[in-house]
Amino acid sequence: MIQYQINFYDSLDSTNSEVKRLCDQGMAEGAVVVAAAQTSGRGRLGRSWVSPLGNLYFSILLKPKVTLDVLSQLSLVAGIALAQTIKYYQGNSDGITLKWPNDVLLKCQKAAGILVETEIESSSTDGIPCYLGIGVNFNSAPDLTVYPATCLNEFLNIVPEVEDFLQQYLIIFSSLYEIWQKRGFSVLKSEWLEFAHGLGQTVTAIAGREGLVTGVFETITDQGGLVIKDQIGKKNVISSSEVTFPH
Ligand code: BTN
């Protein structure tokens, strides 16, 4: 199990940046940085993450002992833990989905985001330093976003305290993280698929190597890649991309 050490701040530039600073100072895996607000919150693909008071922003320092080729699975594992945490509070998984690779949607609107940053060049027998950053909209969602956004208090009948939600997330994540490192992503694949957004529907992926791929979202692979069956029946495995799903 991860030995967590939690540090709370009123405001930070970015919890991911702070966890990186802690890593540079030699902190062990399990350091957690939580901020009530961020002034330079970062999102995926170079976007910013608007971070006013009232939502949850945190990052965990991880040093997984895995090979580089499976590192991208960490964000899928983090997404499963987030979906399961919301399910825990709702009592069922209705309306909770994961948009591949790891956006958490509530009734098709984004409610949380996950950003994994890594220090591949610093990897050692101690593991690969990774900064797992998570933003959960509790009380407000930004208006002008690429995708429609929502927050937990528009979705859950009883909204938990932010600290309580964080504790629950950390417990769930720790056990999934251990399973992933010991047994690999293939044993967690069905847990991800339980929440898969748009499964069986037509999706378009703008993938690096493959270009534009449109077809039916069939499943994910044991490695976490997105399987899209195109019009001529060819199965394309997408490992990283921006994917457009129907709403
Ligand atoms: C996304 O683009 O969906 C990922 C958003 C990740 C935001 C979180 S908030 C806590 C942590 N600190 C950051 O600067 N970013 C992540």
PDB file of C-alpha atoms and ligand atoms in Angstrom:
ATOM      1  CA  MET A   1       0.000   0.000   0.000  1.00  0.00           C
ATOM      2  CA  ILE A   2       1.180   3.555  -0.679  1.00  0.00           C
ATOM      3  CA  GLN A   3       2.346   5.408   2.444  1.00  0.00           C
ATOM      4  CA  TYR A   4       0.686   8.796   1.911  1.00  0.00           C
ATOM      5  CA  GLN A   5       2.017  12.057   3.358  1.00  0.00           C
ATOM      6  CA  ILE A   6      -0.536  14.786   2.774  1.00  0.00           C
ATOM      7  CA  ASN A   7       0.360  18.496   2.559  1.00  0.00           C
ATOM      8  CA  PHE A   8      -2.413  21.129   2.370  1.00  0.00           C
ATOM      9  CA  TYR A   9      -1.916  24.632   0.909  1.00  0.00           C
ATOM     10  CA  ASP A  10      -4.273  27.607   0.555  1.00  0.00           C
ATOM     11  CA  SER A  11      -2.936  28.434  -2.886  1.00  0.00           C
ATOM     12  CA  LEU A  12      -0.207  27.164  -5.199  1.00  0.00           C
ATOM     13  CA  ASP A  13       0.892  27.741  -8.775  1.00  0.00           C
ATOM     14  CA  SER A  14       0.175  24.083  -9.560  1.00  0.00           C
ATOM     15  CA  THR A  15       0.053  21.055  -7.261  1.00  0.00           C
ATOM     16  CA  ASN A  16       1.934  19.130  -9.964  1.00  0.00           C
ATOM     17  CA  SER A  17       4.748  21.699  -9.836  1.00  0.00           C
ATOM     18  CA  GLU A  18       4.886  21.468  -6.031  1.00  0.00           C
ATOM     19  CA  VAL A  19       5.011  17.691  -6.047  1.00  0.00           C
ATOM     20  CA  LYS A  20       7.852  17.902  -8.579  1.00  0.00           C
ATOM     21  CA  ARG A  21       9.721  20.245  -6.221  1.00  0.00           C
ATOM     22  CA  LEU A  22       9.201  17.747  -3.388  1.00  0.00           C
ATOM     23  CA  CYS A  23      10.487  14.971  -5.620  1.00  0.00           C
ATOM     24  CA  ASP A  24      13.575  17.032  -6.457  1.00  0.00           C
ATOM     25  CA  GLN A  25      14.152  17.379  -2.686  1.00  0.00           C
ATOM     26  CA  GLY A  26      14.163  13.591  -2.409  1.00  0.00           C
ATOM     27  CA  MET A  27      10.628  12.951  -1.130  1.00  0.00           C
ATOM     28  CA  ALA A  28       9.478   9.351  -1.284  1.00  0.00           C
ATOM     29  CA  GLU A  29       6.540   7.974  -3.204  1.00  0.00           C
ATOM     30  CA  GLY A  30       3.234   8.892  -1.598  1.00  0.00           C
ATOM     31  CA  ALA A  31       3.728  12.623  -1.047  1.00  0.00           C
ATOM     32  CA  VAL A  32       0.372  14.282  -1.720  1.00  0.00           C
ATOM     33  CA  VAL A  33      -0.070  17.997  -2.376  1.00  0.00           C
ATOM     34  CA  VAL A  34      -3.533  19.535  -2.069  1.00  0.00           C
ATOM     35  CA  ALA A  35      -4.335  23.178  -2.815  1.00  0.00           C
ATOM     36  CA  ALA A  36      -7.571  25.071  -2.214  1.00  0.00           C
ATOM     37  CA  ALA A  37      -6.828  27.070  -5.381  1.00  0.00           C
ATOM     38  CA  GLN A  38      -4.187  27.156  -8.132  1.00  0.00           C
ATOM     39  CA  THR A  39      -2.883  30.180 -10.017  1.00  0.00           C
ATOM     40  CA  SER A  40      -1.308  28.251 -12.935  1.00  0.00           C
ATOM     41  CA  GLY A  41      -3.194  24.960 -13.037  1.00  0.00           C
ATOM     42  CA  ARG A  42      -2.200  22.830 -16.010  1.00  0.00           C
ATOM     43  CA  GLY A  43      -4.376  20.556 -18.121  1.00  0.00           C
ATOM     44  CA  ARG A  44      -3.516  18.025 -20.791  1.00  0.00           C
ATOM     45  CA  LEU A  45      -2.326  19.036 -24.252  1.00  0.00           C
ATOM     46  CA  GLY A  46      -0.900  22.335 -23.009  1.00  0.00           C
ATOM     47  CA  ARG A  47      -4.266  23.631 -21.814  1.00  0.00           C
ATOM     48  CA  SER A  48      -4.690  25.506 -18.567  1.00  0.00           C
ATOM     49  CA  TRP A  49      -6.923  24.262 -15.755  1.00  0.00           C
ATOM     50  CA  VAL A  50      -8.962  27.063 -14.226  1.00  0.00           C
ATOM     51  CA  SER A  51      -8.724  26.501 -10.472  1.00  0.00           C
ATOM     52  CA  PRO A  52     -10.938  28.734  -8.294  1.00  0.00           C
ATOM     53  CA  LEU A  53     -11.772  28.023  -4.629  1.00  0.00           C
ATOM     54  CA  GLY A  54     -14.373  25.343  -4.008  1.00  0.00           C
ATOM     55  CA  ASN A  55     -13.045  22.481  -6.147  1.00  0.00           C
ATOM     56  CA  LEU A  56     -10.446  19.783  -5.435  1.00  0.00           C
ATOM     57  CA  TYR A  57      -6.898  20.049  -6.823  1.00  0.00           C
ATOM     58  CA  PHE A  58      -4.258  17.539  -5.792  1.00  0.00           C
ATOM     59  CA  SER A  59      -1.190  15.673  -6.991  1.00  0.00           C
ATOM     60  CA  ILE A  60       0.492  12.476  -5.849  1.00  0.00           C
ATOM     61  CA  LEU A  61       4.190  11.684  -6.177  1.00  0.00           C
ATOM     62  CA  LEU A  62       4.527   8.165  -7.544  1.00  0.00           C
ATOM     63  CA  LYS A  63       7.530   6.096  -8.476  1.00  0.00           C
ATOM     64  CA  PRO A  64       6.077   3.070 -10.200  1.00  0.00           C
ATOM     65  CA  LYS A  65       8.425   0.176 -10.803  1.00  0.00           C
ATOM     66  CA  VAL A  66       7.221  -0.616 -14.303  1.00  0.00           C
ATOM     67  CA  THR A  67       8.719  -0.522 -17.758  1.00  0.00           C
ATOM     68  CA  LEU A  68       8.401   2.652 -19.840  1.00  0.00           C
ATOM     69  CA  ASP A  69       6.128   1.047 -22.417  1.00  0.00           C
ATOM     70  CA  VAL A  70       3.288   0.632 -19.872  1.00  0.00           C
ATOM     71  CA  LEU A  71       3.606   3.989 -18.138  1.00  0.00           C
ATOM     72  CA  SER A  72       0.705   5.573 -20.058  1.00  0.00           C
ATOM     73  CA  GLN A  73      -1.588   3.060 -18.316  1.00  0.00           C
ATOM     74  CA  LEU A  74      -1.131   4.944 -15.053  1.00  0.00           C
ATOM     75  CA  SER A  75      -3.620   7.599 -16.132  1.00  0.00           C
ATOM     76  CA  LEU A  76      -6.183   4.904 -16.960  1.00  0.00           C
ATOM     77  CA  VAL A  77      -5.696   3.396 -13.488  1.00  0.00           C
ATOM     78  CA  ALA A  78      -6.130   6.852 -11.933  1.00  0.00           C
ATOM     79  CA  GLY A  79      -9.336   7.303 -13.956  1.00  0.00           C
ATOM     80  CA  ILE A  80     -10.805   3.998 -12.772  1.00  0.00           C
ATOM     81  CA  ALA A  81     -10.135   5.067  -9.168  1.00  0.00           C
ATOM     82  CA  LEU A  82     -11.873   8.402  -9.752  1.00  0.00           C
ATOM     83  CA  ALA A  83     -14.941   6.817 -11.344  1.00  0.00           C
ATOM     84  CA  GLN A  84     -15.100   4.259  -8.513  1.00  0.00           C
ATOM     85  CA  THR A  85     -14.850   7.015  -5.901  1.00  0.00           C
ATOM     86  CA  ILE A  86     -17.819   8.884  -7.404  1.00  0.00           C
ATOM     87  CA  LYS A  87     -19.692   5.583  -7.646  1.00  0.00           C
ATOM     88  CA  TYR A  88     -19.011   5.004  -3.925  1.00  0.00           C
ATOM     89  CA  TYR A  89     -20.789   8.266  -3.070  1.00  0.00           C
ATOM     90  CA  GLN A  90     -23.638   7.810  -5.524  1.00  0.00           C
ATOM     91  CA  GLY A  91     -24.222   4.150  -4.650  1.00  0.00           C
ATOM     92  CA  ASN A  92     -24.291   3.089  -8.323  1.00  0.00           C
ATOM     93  CA  SER A  93     -22.502   3.911 -11.577  1.00  0.00           C
ATOM     94  CA  ASP A  94     -25.443   5.574 -13.396  1.00  0.00           C
ATOM     95  CA  GLY A  95     -24.203   8.493 -15.493  1.00  0.00           C
ATOM     96  CA  ILE A  96     -20.528   8.036 -14.529  1.00  0.00           C
ATOM     97  CA  THR A  97     -18.293   7.391 -17.536  1.00  0.00           C
ATOM     98  CA  LEU A  98     -14.644   7.522 -18.530  1.00  0.00           C
ATOM     99  CA  LYS A  99     -13.884   9.136 -21.860  1.00  0.00           C
ATOM    100  CA  TRP A 100     -10.746   7.420 -23.103  1.00  0.00           C
ATOM    101  CA  PRO A 101      -8.131   7.811 -21.932  1.00  0.00           C
ATOM    102  CA  ASN A 102      -9.185   9.310 -18.607  1.00  0.00           C
ATOM    103  CA  ASP A 103     -11.658  12.202 -18.540  1.00  0.00           C
ATOM    104  CA  VAL A 104     -14.377  11.607 -15.985  1.00  0.00           C
ATOM    105  CA  LEU A 105     -17.805  12.519 -17.358  1.00  0.00           C
ATOM    106  CA  LEU A 106     -21.025  12.859 -15.422  1.00  0.00           C
ATOM    107  CA  LYS A 107     -24.072  12.650 -17.703  1.00  0.00           C
ATOM    108  CA  CYS A 108     -21.697  13.227 -20.656  1.00  0.00           C
ATOM    109  CA  GLN A 109     -20.154  16.398 -19.207  1.00  0.00           C
ATOM    110  CA  LYS A 110     -16.591  16.617 -17.949  1.00  0.00           C
ATOM    111  CA  ALA A 111     -16.329  16.788 -14.154  1.00  0.00           C
ATOM    112  CA  ALA A 112     -12.699  15.866 -13.536  1.00  0.00           C
ATOM    113  CA  GLY A 113      -9.385  15.730 -15.329  1.00  0.00           C
ATOM    114  CA  ILE A 114      -6.164  13.785 -14.873  1.00  0.00           C
ATOM    115  CA  LEU A 115      -2.677  14.898 -15.864  1.00  0.00           C
ATOM    116  CA  VAL A 116       0.306  12.561 -15.490  1.00  0.00           C
ATOM    117  CA  GLU A 117       3.729  14.156 -15.885  1.00  0.00           C
ATOM    118  CA  THR A 118       6.860  12.030 -15.734  1.00  0.00           C
ATOM    119  CA  GLU A 119      10.616  12.310 -15.343  1.00  0.00           C
ATOM    120  CA  ILE A 120      11.707   9.516 -17.627  1.00  0.00           C
ATOM    121  CA  GLU A 121      15.338  10.608 -17.569  1.00  0.00           C
ATOM    122  CA  SER A 122      15.397  10.338 -13.737  1.00  0.00           C
ATOM    123  CA  SER A 123      14.102   6.772 -13.692  1.00  0.00           C
ATOM    124  CA  SER A 124      16.155   4.400 -11.547  1.00  0.00           C
ATOM    125  CA  THR A 125      15.734   1.140  -9.677  1.00  0.00           C
ATOM    126  CA  ASP A 126      13.696   3.275  -7.274  1.00  0.00           C
ATOM    127  CA  GLY A 127      11.058   3.647 -10.031  1.00  0.00           C
ATOM    128  CA  ILE A 128      10.044   6.296 -12.571  1.00  0.00           C
ATOM    129  CA  PRO A 129       9.122   9.628 -10.935  1.00  0.00           C
ATOM    130  CA  CYS A 130       5.548  10.528 -11.918  1.00  0.00           C
ATOM    131  CA  TYR A 131       3.345  13.418 -10.863  1.00  0.00           C
ATOM    132  CA  LEU A 132      -0.294  12.359 -10.928  1.00  0.00           C
ATOM    133  CA  GLY A 133      -2.414  15.509 -10.872  1.00  0.00           C
ATOM    134  CA  ILE A 134      -6.184  15.459 -10.481  1.00  0.00           C
ATOM    135  CA  GLY A 135      -8.744  18.230 -10.617  1.00  0.00           C
ATOM    136  CA  VAL A 136     -12.331  17.501  -9.563  1.00  0.00           C
ATOM    137  CA  ASN A 137     -15.072  20.069 -10.079  1.00  0.00           C
ATOM    138  CA  PHE A 138     -17.044  20.126  -6.848  1.00  0.00           C
ATOM    139  CA  ASN A 139     -18.829  23.466  -6.800  1.00  0.00           C
ATOM    140  CA  SER A 140     -18.130  25.039 -10.149  1.00  0.00           C
ATOM    141  CA  ALA A 141     -17.198  24.146 -13.699  1.00  0.00           C
ATOM    142  CA  PRO A 142     -15.582  26.483 -16.224  1.00  0.00           C
ATOM    143  CA  ASP A 143     -17.958  27.933 -18.856  1.00  0.00           C
ATOM    144  CA  LEU A 144     -15.722  28.177 -21.869  1.00  0.00           C
ATOM    145  CA  THR A 145     -14.262  24.729 -22.355  1.00  0.00           C
ATOM    146  CA  VAL A 146     -13.646  22.507 -25.370  1.00  0.00           C
ATOM    147  CA  TYR A 147     -16.187  20.057 -23.914  1.00  0.00           C
ATOM    148  CA  PRO A 148     -19.275  20.850 -21.837  1.00  0.00           C
ATOM    149  CA  ALA A 149     -18.369  20.713 -18.147  1.00  0.00           C
ATOM    150  CA  THR A 150     -20.232  20.016 -14.929  1.00  0.00           C
ATOM    151  CA  CYS A 151     -19.534  19.573 -11.222  1.00  0.00           C
ATOM    152  CA  LEU A 152     -20.315  17.060  -8.487  1.00  0.00           C
ATOM    153  CA  ASN A 153     -22.885  19.246  -6.766  1.00  0.00           C
ATOM    154  CA  GLU A 154     -25.008  19.263  -9.926  1.00  0.00           C
ATOM    155  CA  PHE A 155     -24.849  15.470 -10.029  1.00  0.00           C
ATOM    156  CA  LEU A 156     -24.806  13.920  -6.559  1.00  0.00           C
ATOM    157  CA  ASN A 157     -27.754  14.190  -4.175  1.00  0.00           C
ATOM    158  CA  ILE A 158     -25.394  14.344  -1.215  1.00  0.00           C
ATOM    159  CA  VAL A 159     -22.044  15.953  -1.998  1.00  0.00           C
ATOM    160  CA  PRO A 160     -19.198  14.732   0.251  1.00  0.00           C
ATOM    161  CA  GLU A 161     -16.699  17.030   1.932  1.00  0.00           C
ATOM    162  CA  VAL A 162     -13.687  17.629  -0.305  1.00  0.00           C
ATOM    163  CA  GLU A 163     -11.286  16.092   2.279  1.00  0.00           C
ATOM    164  CA  ASP A 164     -13.499  13.043   2.689  1.00  0.00           C
ATOM    165  CA  PHE A 165     -13.606  12.510  -1.087  1.00  0.00           C
ATOM    166  CA  LEU A 166      -9.817  12.840  -1.259  1.00  0.00           C
ATOM    167  CA  GLN A 167      -9.295  10.218   1.490  1.00  0.00           C
ATOM    168  CA  GLN A 168     -11.637   7.817  -0.261  1.00  0.00           C
ATOM    169  CA  TYR A 169      -9.864   8.367  -3.576  1.00  0.00           C
ATOM    170  CA  LEU A 170      -6.469   7.710  -2.027  1.00  0.00           C
ATOM    171  CA  ILE A 171      -7.648   4.400  -0.536  1.00  0.00           C
ATOM    172  CA  ILE A 172      -9.162   3.183  -3.800  1.00  0.00           C
ATOM    173  CA  PHE A 173      -6.228   4.387  -5.910  1.00  0.00           C
ATOM    174  CA  SER A 174      -3.646   2.716  -3.672  1.00  0.00           C
ATOM    175  CA  SER A 175      -5.136  -0.722  -4.117  1.00  0.00           C
ATOM    176  CA  LEU A 176      -5.565  -0.362  -7.914  1.00  0.00           C
ATOM    177  CA  TYR A 177      -1.985   0.979  -8.212  1.00  0.00           C
ATOM    178  CA  GLU A 178      -0.664  -2.071  -6.382  1.00  0.00           C
ATOM    179  CA  ILE A 179      -2.627  -4.456  -8.608  1.00  0.00           C
ATOM    180  CA  TRP A 180      -1.383  -2.628 -11.738  1.00  0.00           C
ATOM    181  CA  GLN A 181       2.268  -2.864 -10.693  1.00  0.00           C
ATOM    182  CA  LYS A 182       2.040  -6.516  -9.616  1.00  0.00           C
ATOM    183  CA  ARG A 183      -0.310  -7.983 -12.217  1.00  0.00           C
ATOM    184  CA  GLY A 184      -0.487  -5.495 -15.073  1.00  0.00           C
ATOM    185  CA  PHE A 185      -3.291  -3.496 -16.679  1.00  0.00           C
ATOM    186  CA  SER A 186      -5.002  -6.525 -18.247  1.00  0.00           C
ATOM    187  CA  VAL A 187      -6.589  -7.469 -14.905  1.00  0.00           C
ATOM    188  CA  LEU A 188      -8.009  -3.938 -14.553  1.00  0.00           C
ATOM    189  CA  LYS A 189      -9.311  -3.664 -18.103  1.00  0.00           C
ATOM    190  CA  SER A 190     -12.843  -4.833 -17.197  1.00  0.00           C
ATOM    191  CA  GLU A 191     -12.980  -2.229 -14.417  1.00  0.00           C
ATOM    192  CA  TRP A 192     -12.184   0.498 -16.959  1.00  0.00           C
ATOM    193  CA  LEU A 193     -14.704  -0.921 -19.457  1.00  0.00           C
ATOM    194  CA  GLU A 194     -17.459  -0.790 -16.796  1.00  0.00           C
ATOM    195  CA  PHE A 195     -17.314   3.007 -17.197  1.00  0.00           C
ATOM    196  CA  ALA A 196     -16.348   3.250 -20.900  1.00  0.00           C
ATOM    197  CA  HIS A 197     -17.925   6.237 -22.593  1.00  0.00           C
ATOM    198  CA  GLY A 198     -19.227   5.655 -26.114  1.00  0.00           C
ATOM    199  CA  LEU A 199     -18.539   1.913 -26.284  1.00  0.00           C
ATOM    200  CA  GLY A 200     -20.079   0.499 -29.484  1.00  0.00           C
ATOM    201  CA  GLN A 201     -20.566   3.989 -30.913  1.00  0.00           C
ATOM    202  CA  THR A 202     -18.853   5.750 -33.806  1.00  0.00           C
ATOM    203  CA  VAL A 203     -15.899   7.850 -32.700  1.00  0.00           C
ATOM    204  CA  THR A 204     -13.189   9.844 -34.407  1.00  0.00           C
ATOM    205  CA  ALA A 205      -9.611   9.826 -33.179  1.00  0.00           C
ATOM    206  CA  ILE A 206      -6.942  12.250 -34.246  1.00  0.00           C
ATOM    207  CA  ALA A 207      -4.015   9.965 -33.630  1.00  0.00           C
ATOM    208  CA  GLY A 208      -0.359  10.819 -34.046  1.00  0.00           C
ATOM    209  CA  ARG A 209       0.814   8.053 -36.358  1.00  0.00           C
ATOM    210  CA  GLU A 210      -2.507   6.852 -37.751  1.00  0.00           C
ATOM    211  CA  GLY A 211      -3.925  10.291 -38.659  1.00  0.00           C
ATOM    212  CA  LEU A 212      -7.716  10.645 -38.569  1.00  0.00           C
ATOM    213  CA  VAL A 213      -9.470   7.379 -37.704  1.00  0.00           C
ATOM    214  CA  THR A 214     -13.271   7.056 -37.670  1.00  0.00           C
ATOM    215  CA  GLY A 215     -15.071   3.876 -36.708  1.00  0.00           C
ATOM    216  CA  VAL A 216     -16.768   1.936 -33.958  1.00  0.00           C
ATOM    217  CA  PHE A 217     -15.206   2.011 -30.492  1.00  0.00           C
ATOM    218  CA  GLU A 218     -14.999  -1.751 -29.883  1.00  0.00           C
ATOM    219  CA  THR A 219     -12.989  -2.153 -26.694  1.00  0.00           C
ATOM    220  CA  ILE A 220      -9.621  -1.368 -25.171  1.00  0.00           C
ATOM    221  CA  THR A 221      -6.645  -3.700 -25.382  1.00  0.00           C
ATOM    222  CA  ASP A 222      -4.908  -5.433 -22.461  1.00  0.00           C
ATOM    223  CA  GLN A 223      -2.365  -2.590 -22.751  1.00  0.00           C
ATOM    224  CA  GLY A 224      -5.040   0.130 -22.547  1.00  0.00           C
ATOM    225  CA  GLY A 225      -5.093   1.147 -26.227  1.00  0.00           C
ATOM    226  CA  LEU A 226      -8.366   2.229 -27.844  1.00  0.00           C
ATOM    227  CA  VAL A 227      -9.649  -0.241 -30.471  1.00  0.00           C
ATOM    228  CA  ILE A 228     -11.548   1.386 -33.342  1.00  0.00           C
ATOM    229  CA  LYS A 229     -13.006  -0.771 -36.126  1.00  0.00           C
ATOM    230  CA  ASP A 230     -13.168   1.351 -39.276  1.00  0.00           C
ATOM    231  CA  GLN A 231     -15.516   1.173 -42.314  1.00  0.00           C
ATOM    232  CA  ILE A 232     -13.434  -1.510 -44.058  1.00  0.00           C
ATOM    233  CA  GLY A 233     -13.394  -3.676 -40.926  1.00  0.00           C
ATOM    234  CA  LYS A 234      -9.795  -2.905 -40.001  1.00  0.00           C
ATOM    235  CA  LYS A 235      -9.094  -2.726 -36.275  1.00  0.00           C
ATOM    236  CA  ASN A 236      -6.977   0.290 -35.380  1.00  0.00           C
ATOM    237  CA  VAL A 237      -5.332   0.454 -31.974  1.00  0.00           C
ATOM    238  CA  ILE A 238      -4.862   4.030 -30.830  1.00  0.00           C
ATOM    239  CA  SER A 239      -2.353   4.566 -28.069  1.00  0.00           C
ATOM    240  CA  SER A 240      -2.510   8.311 -27.677  1.00  0.00           C
ATOM    241  CA  SER A 241      -4.826  10.800 -29.249  1.00  0.00           C
ATOM    242  CA  GLU A 242      -7.594  13.289 -28.911  1.00  0.00           C
ATOM    243  CA  VAL A 243     -10.854  11.416 -29.435  1.00  0.00           C
ATOM    244  CA  THR A 244     -14.239  12.882 -30.333  1.00  0.00           C
ATOM    245  CA  PHE A 245     -17.177  10.968 -28.927  1.00  0.00           C
ATOM    246  CA  PRO A 246     -20.843  11.505 -29.655  1.00  0.00           C
ATOM    247  CA  HIS A 247     -22.697  13.203 -26.776  1.00  0.00           C
TER     248      HIS A 247
HETATM  249  C1  BTN B   1      -7.091  17.683 -18.099  1.00  0.00           C
HETATM  250  O1  BTN B   1      -6.683  18.426 -18.989  1.00  0.00           O
HETATM  251  O2  BTN B   1      -8.190  17.134 -18.174  1.00  0.00           O
HETATM  252  C2  BTN B   1      -6.227  17.425 -16.894  1.00  0.00           C
HETATM  253  C3  BTN B   1      -6.454  18.436 -15.819  1.00  0.00           C
HETATM  254  C4  BTN B   1      -5.606  18.198 -14.579  1.00  0.00           C
HETATM  255  C5  BTN B   1      -5.761  19.300 -13.573  1.00  0.00           C
HETATM  256  C6  BTN B   1      -5.084  18.975 -12.277  1.00  0.00           C
HETATM  257  S1  BTN B   1      -5.576  20.063 -10.974  1.00  0.00           S
HETATM  258  C7  BTN B   1      -4.327  19.402  -9.946  1.00  0.00           C
HETATM  259  C8  BTN B   1      -3.120  19.189 -10.816  1.00  0.00           C
HETATM  260  N1  BTN B   1      -2.332  20.399 -10.892  1.00  0.00           N
HETATM  261  C9  BTN B   1      -2.296  20.897 -12.123  1.00  0.00           C
HETATM  262  O3  BTN B   1      -1.697  21.934 -12.470  1.00  0.00           O
HETATM  263  N2  BTN B   1      -3.004  20.133 -12.952  1.00  0.00           N
HETATM  264  C10 BTN B   1      -3.574  18.987 -12.261  1.00  0.00           C
END
